[in-house]
Amino acid sequence: MHDIQNETDTRGIEIDDVGISGLRYPLYFEDGHLRQEGIAEIEVTVRLQHDRRGTHMSRMVALAHEHLRRFDPRRLPHVLKVGADLLDAPALAVSVAVPLSTTVIAPATGTESFQVHDVRFDGRWDDGDTTVITSVTTEVTSLCPCSKAISDYGAHNQRSRVTLSVTGHGDTPYPFGVQQAVRLLERCASAPVVPLVKRPDERVLTMQAYDHPVFVEDIAREVSHVCRERGLRHSVRVRNLESIHSHDAVAYVAAG
């Protein structure tokens, strides 16, 4: 059967990225600490040479089936190289987005529940150079320092959605794990978000937040400060889902 994708294109235009997106596929995640099954959303693209009419998108699904169903971010550079060879491409990118959960223990009663975090891995192989960006988004509690300072009692607080992205290279593609990222983001907030709380837990969490007020700027800076101390190339994005304003507060920091 004639392979139309392998026909020559004479327009001389290289395509930066072409491939598949929105592929929902089951996987088993394992990074040495966290083990979980889930449904991921996968994207695979290649840089297409100027003289190639098309790429082989069925091979991208095959790559996901053969090499991403058991997903270890530490092995992603190997998967990228395999994919580049399979598709005969000078550059290949793979993105895997999957919700992952961690155990949360209520501070007073010890009640166990689970918090789900949005996690994304963006890997790229480009002429032998490999980068992997691990992004973890979680929700924490923030209490306004200004509100606390000017109020006779109480202070407004809200959930904050924080995303930490860490870039790995070469032999260290995964320098900061998902669980490490979640714990760091919780420590840099006023208090964690706990899905299942009893009244004694609510009391502890409310007072903890009151004792540790932070602006959106404080969260972004503190997360970045810890990452800089560890020598991590990173970015931090914070969004306070404001409780008394008609707008949200946002902050962004990137380093490395």
CSV table of C-alpha atoms in Angstrom, one decimal:
chain,number,residue,atom,x,y,z
A,1,MET,CA,0.0,0.0,0.0
A,2,HIS,CA,1.3,3.4,-0.9
A,3,ASP,CA,2.5,5.4,2.1
A,4,ILE,CA,1.2,8.9,1.5
A,5,GLN,CA,2.8,10.4,4.6
A,6,ASN,CA,6.2,9.6,3.1
A,7,GLU,CA,5.6,11.6,0.0
A,8,THR,CA,8.0,14.5,-0.7
A,9,ASP,CA,6.7,18.0,0.0
A,10,THR,CA,8.2,20.7,-2.2
A,11,ARG,CA,7.2,23.8,-0.4
A,12,GLY,CA,10.3,23.8,1.8
A,13,ILE,CA,8.5,24.6,5.1
A,14,GLU,CA,9.5,22.8,8.3
A,15,ILE,CA,6.6,22.2,10.8
A,16,ASP,CA,7.7,23.0,14.4
A,17,ASP,CA,5.2,20.6,16.0
A,18,VAL,CA,2.7,18.1,14.5
A,19,GLY,CA,1.1,15.1,16.1
A,20,ILE,CA,-1.7,14.0,18.4
A,21,SER,CA,-3.4,15.7,21.4
A,22,GLY,CA,-6.1,14.8,23.8
A,23,LEU,CA,-5.4,11.1,23.9
A,24,ARG,CA,-7.0,9.7,27.1
A,25,TYR,CA,-5.2,6.6,28.1
A,26,PRO,CA,-4.8,4.5,31.3
A,27,LEU,CA,-1.5,4.4,33.0
A,28,TYR,CA,0.2,3.3,36.2
A,29,PHE,CA,2.3,6.0,37.7
A,30,GLU,CA,5.4,5.1,39.8
A,31,ASP,CA,8.3,7.4,40.7
A,32,GLY,CA,9.9,5.5,43.6
A,33,HIS,CA,7.6,7.2,46.2
A,34,LEU,CA,4.2,7.5,44.7
A,35,ARG,CA,2.3,4.7,43.0
A,36,GLN,CA,-1.1,5.1,41.5
A,37,GLU,CA,-3.3,4.2,38.6
A,38,GLY,CA,-5.2,6.8,36.6
A,39,ILE,CA,-6.4,8.1,33.3
A,40,ALA,CA,-3.9,10.4,31.6
A,41,GLU,CA,-4.3,12.9,28.8
A,42,ILE,CA,-1.4,12.5,26.4
A,43,GLU,CA,0.1,14.6,23.6
A,44,VAL,CA,2.9,13.5,21.2
A,45,THR,CA,4.3,15.8,18.6
A,46,VAL,CA,7.4,15.9,16.3
A,47,ARG,CA,9.3,18.5,14.4
A,48,LEU,CA,8.6,17.5,10.8
A,49,GLN,CA,11.3,17.9,8.2
A,50,HIS,CA,10.6,20.4,5.3
A,51,ASP,CA,10.6,17.6,2.7
A,52,ARG,CA,8.2,15.3,4.5
A,53,ARG,CA,4.5,15.6,3.6
A,54,GLY,CA,3.3,14.0,6.9
A,55,THR,CA,4.2,12.2,10.1
A,56,HIS,CA,2.9,8.8,11.3
A,57,MET,CA,0.4,9.5,14.0
A,58,SER,CA,-0.6,5.9,14.5
A,59,ARG,CA,3.0,5.3,15.7
A,60,MET,CA,2.5,8.0,18.3
A,61,VAL,CA,-0.5,6.0,19.8
A,62,ALA,CA,1.7,2.9,19.6
A,63,LEU,CA,4.4,4.8,21.6
A,64,ALA,CA,1.9,5.7,24.3
A,65,HIS,CA,0.6,2.1,24.4
A,66,GLU,CA,4.0,0.5,24.6
A,67,HIS,CA,6.0,2.9,26.7
A,68,LEU,CA,3.7,5.2,28.7
A,69,ARG,CA,1.2,2.8,30.3
A,70,ARG,CA,3.7,2.2,33.1
A,71,PHE,CA,4.9,5.8,33.5
A,72,ASP,CA,8.0,6.7,35.5
A,73,PRO,CA,9.1,10.3,34.9
A,74,ARG,CA,12.7,9.2,35.5
A,75,ARG,CA,12.5,7.1,32.3
A,76,LEU,CA,10.9,9.8,30.1
A,77,PRO,CA,14.2,10.7,28.4
A,78,HIS,CA,14.5,7.0,27.2
A,79,VAL,CA,10.9,7.1,25.9
A,80,LEU,CA,11.6,10.4,24.1
A,81,LYS,CA,14.6,8.8,22.3
A,82,VAL,CA,12.6,5.7,21.4
A,83,GLY,CA,9.9,7.9,20.0
A,84,ALA,CA,12.3,10.0,18.0
A,85,ASP,CA,13.8,6.9,16.4
A,86,LEU,CA,10.4,5.3,15.8
A,87,LEU,CA,9.2,8.4,14.0
A,88,ASP,CA,12.5,9.4,12.4
A,89,ALA,CA,12.2,12.9,13.8
A,90,PRO,CA,14.8,15.5,14.7
A,91,ALA,CA,12.7,16.5,17.7
A,92,LEU,CA,9.9,14.9,19.7
A,93,ALA,CA,7.8,16.1,22.6
A,94,VAL,CA,5.6,14.1,24.9
A,95,SER,CA,3.2,15.6,27.5
A,96,VAL,CA,1.4,13.5,30.1
A,97,ALA,CA,-1.2,15.2,32.3
A,98,VAL,CA,-2.7,13.1,35.1
A,99,PRO,CA,-4.4,13.7,38.4
A,100,LEU,CA,-2.5,12.2,41.3
A,101,SER,CA,-3.6,12.1,45.0
A,102,THR,CA,-1.7,12.2,48.3
A,103,THR,CA,-2.9,11.2,51.7
A,104,VAL,CA,-3.9,14.0,54.1
A,105,ILE,CA,-4.2,13.6,57.8
A,106,ALA,CA,-6.5,15.9,59.7
A,107,PRO,CA,-4.4,17.8,62.4
A,108,ALA,CA,-6.5,17.1,65.5
A,109,THR,CA,-8.5,13.9,64.9
A,110,GLY,CA,-6.0,12.1,62.6
A,111,THR,CA,-8.8,11.4,60.1
A,112,GLU,CA,-7.4,10.3,56.7
A,113,SER,CA,-8.6,11.7,53.4
A,114,PHE,CA,-7.1,12.3,49.9
A,115,GLN,CA,-6.3,15.5,48.1
A,116,VAL,CA,-6.0,15.4,44.3
A,117,HIS,CA,-3.4,17.4,42.5
A,118,ASP,CA,-3.1,18.2,38.8
A,119,VAL,CA,0.3,16.9,37.6
A,120,ARG,CA,1.8,17.4,34.1
A,121,PHE,CA,5.0,16.2,32.6
A,122,ASP,CA,6.4,17.9,29.5
A,123,GLY,CA,9.4,16.1,27.9
A,124,ARG,CA,11.2,17.1,24.8
A,125,TRP,CA,14.1,15.5,22.9
A,126,ASP,CA,15.7,17.8,20.4
A,127,ASP,CA,18.8,16.6,18.5
A,128,GLY,CA,20.0,14.7,21.5
A,129,ASP,CA,19.2,17.3,24.2
A,130,THR,CA,16.5,16.3,26.6
A,131,THR,CA,14.4,18.4,29.0
A,132,VAL,CA,11.6,17.3,31.3
A,133,ILE,CA,9.3,19.8,33.1
A,134,THR,CA,7.3,18.5,36.0
A,135,SER,CA,4.4,20.8,37.0
A,136,VAL,CA,2.4,20.2,40.1
A,137,THR,CA,-0.8,22.2,40.9
A,138,THR,CA,-2.4,22.0,44.3
A,139,GLU,CA,-4.7,24.1,46.5
A,140,VAL,CA,-3.7,25.6,49.9
A,141,THR,CA,-5.1,28.1,52.3
A,142,SER,CA,-3.9,31.8,52.5
A,143,LEU,CA,-4.9,34.4,55.0
A,144,CYS,CA,-4.5,38.1,54.2
A,145,PRO,CA,-1.9,39.8,56.4
A,146,CYS,CA,-3.4,43.2,55.8
A,147,SER,CA,-6.9,42.0,56.8
A,148,LYS,CA,-5.5,40.6,60.0
A,149,ALA,CA,-3.7,43.8,60.8
A,150,ILE,CA,-6.6,46.2,60.4
A,151,SER,CA,-9.4,44.0,61.8
A,152,ASP,CA,-10.5,44.0,65.4
A,153,TYR,CA,-11.1,40.2,65.0
A,154,GLY,CA,-10.8,37.7,62.2
A,155,ALA,CA,-9.3,38.1,58.8
A,156,HIS,CA,-10.4,37.1,55.3
A,157,ASN,CA,-8.9,33.9,53.9
A,158,GLN,CA,-9.3,31.8,50.8
A,159,ARG,CA,-8.0,28.9,48.8
A,160,SER,CA,-5.0,29.5,46.7
A,161,ARG,CA,-4.2,27.5,43.6
A,162,VAL,CA,-0.4,27.1,43.3
A,163,THR,CA,1.6,25.6,40.4
A,164,LEU,CA,5.3,24.7,40.7
A,165,SER,CA,7.1,23.7,37.6
A,166,VAL,CA,10.6,22.3,37.8
A,167,THR,CA,12.9,21.6,34.8
A,168,GLY,CA,15.2,18.6,34.7
A,169,HIS,CA,17.9,17.9,32.2
A,170,GLY,CA,19.9,14.9,30.9
A,171,ASP,CA,20.8,12.5,33.6
A,172,THR,CA,18.6,14.3,36.2
A,173,PRO,CA,15.2,14.6,34.4
A,174,TYR,CA,13.1,14.5,37.7
A,175,PRO,CA,15.0,16.4,40.3
A,176,PHE,CA,12.0,17.2,42.5
A,177,GLY,CA,9.2,14.7,43.0
A,178,VAL,CA,5.5,15.2,43.0
A,179,GLN,CA,5.2,14.5,46.8
A,180,GLN,CA,8.1,16.9,47.5
A,181,ALA,CA,6.4,19.6,45.5
A,182,VAL,CA,3.1,19.2,47.3
A,183,ARG,CA,4.7,19.3,50.7
A,184,LEU,CA,6.7,22.4,49.8
A,185,LEU,CA,3.6,24.3,48.5
A,186,GLU,CA,1.7,23.4,51.8
A,187,ARG,CA,4.6,24.7,53.9
A,188,CYS,CA,4.7,28.0,52.1
A,189,ALA,CA,1.0,28.7,52.7
A,190,SER,CA,-1.0,29.8,55.7
A,191,ALA,CA,-2.4,26.3,56.1
A,192,PRO,CA,-3.1,23.2,54.0
A,193,VAL,CA,-6.4,22.3,52.5
A,194,VAL,CA,-7.8,19.2,54.2
A,195,PRO,CA,-10.8,17.5,52.5
A,196,LEU,CA,-12.2,15.8,55.5
A,197,VAL,CA,-12.2,17.7,58.8
A,198,LYS,CA,-14.1,17.5,62.1
A,199,ARG,CA,-14.7,20.5,64.3
A,200,PRO,CA,-11.4,20.1,66.3
A,201,ASP,CA,-9.5,20.0,63.0
A,202,GLU,CA,-11.3,23.1,61.7
A,203,ARG,CA,-10.3,24.9,64.9
A,204,VAL,CA,-6.6,24.0,64.4
A,205,LEU,CA,-6.6,24.9,60.7
A,206,THR,CA,-8.3,28.2,61.3
A,207,MET,CA,-5.9,29.2,64.0
A,208,GLN,CA,-2.9,27.9,62.0
A,209,ALA,CA,-3.9,30.1,59.1
A,210,TYR,CA,-4.4,33.1,61.4
A,211,ASP,CA,-0.9,32.6,62.9
A,212,HIS,CA,0.7,32.4,59.4
A,213,PRO,CA,-0.8,35.2,57.2
A,214,VAL,CA,0.7,35.4,53.7
A,215,PHE,CA,0.1,37.6,50.6
A,216,VAL,CA,0.1,36.0,47.2
A,217,GLU,CA,3.6,37.5,46.8
A,218,ASP,CA,4.8,35.8,49.9
A,219,ILE,CA,3.8,32.3,48.6
A,220,ALA,CA,5.4,32.9,45.2
A,221,ARG,CA,8.6,34.2,46.8
A,222,GLU,CA,8.9,31.6,49.5
A,223,VAL,CA,8.5,28.7,47.1
A,224,SER,CA,11.0,30.3,44.7
A,225,HIS,CA,13.4,30.9,47.6
A,226,VAL,CA,13.4,27.2,48.6
A,227,CYS,CA,13.9,26.1,44.9
A,228,ARG,CA,16.8,28.5,44.5
A,229,GLU,CA,18.5,27.1,47.6
A,230,ARG,CA,18.2,23.7,46.0
A,231,GLY,CA,19.6,24.9,42.7
A,232,LEU,CA,16.3,24.0,40.8
A,233,ARG,CA,15.3,25.7,37.6
A,234,HIS,CA,11.7,26.5,38.2
A,235,SER,CA,8.6,28.7,37.9
A,236,VAL,CA,5.9,29.4,40.4
A,237,ARG,CA,2.4,30.6,39.6
A,238,VAL,CA,-0.1,31.5,42.4
A,239,ARG,CA,-3.7,32.4,42.2
A,240,ASN,CA,-5.7,33.5,45.3
A,241,LEU,CA,-9.4,32.7,44.8
A,242,GLU,CA,-10.3,35.9,46.7
A,243,SER,CA,-13.2,35.6,49.1
A,244,ILE,CA,-14.1,39.3,49.6
A,245,HIS,CA,-13.1,40.8,46.2
A,246,SER,CA,-14.6,40.5,42.7
A,247,HIS,CA,-11.1,39.7,41.3
A,248,ASP,CA,-8.4,37.1,42.1
A,249,ALA,CA,-4.8,37.9,43.1
A,250,VAL,CA,-2.0,36.4,41.0
A,251,ALA,CA,1.8,36.2,41.2
A,252,TYR,CA,4.4,34.6,39.0
A,253,VAL,CA,8.1,34.0,39.5
A,254,ALA,CA,10.6,32.1,37.2
A,255,ALA,CA,14.3,31.4,37.8
A,256,GLY,CA,17.0,29.3,36.2
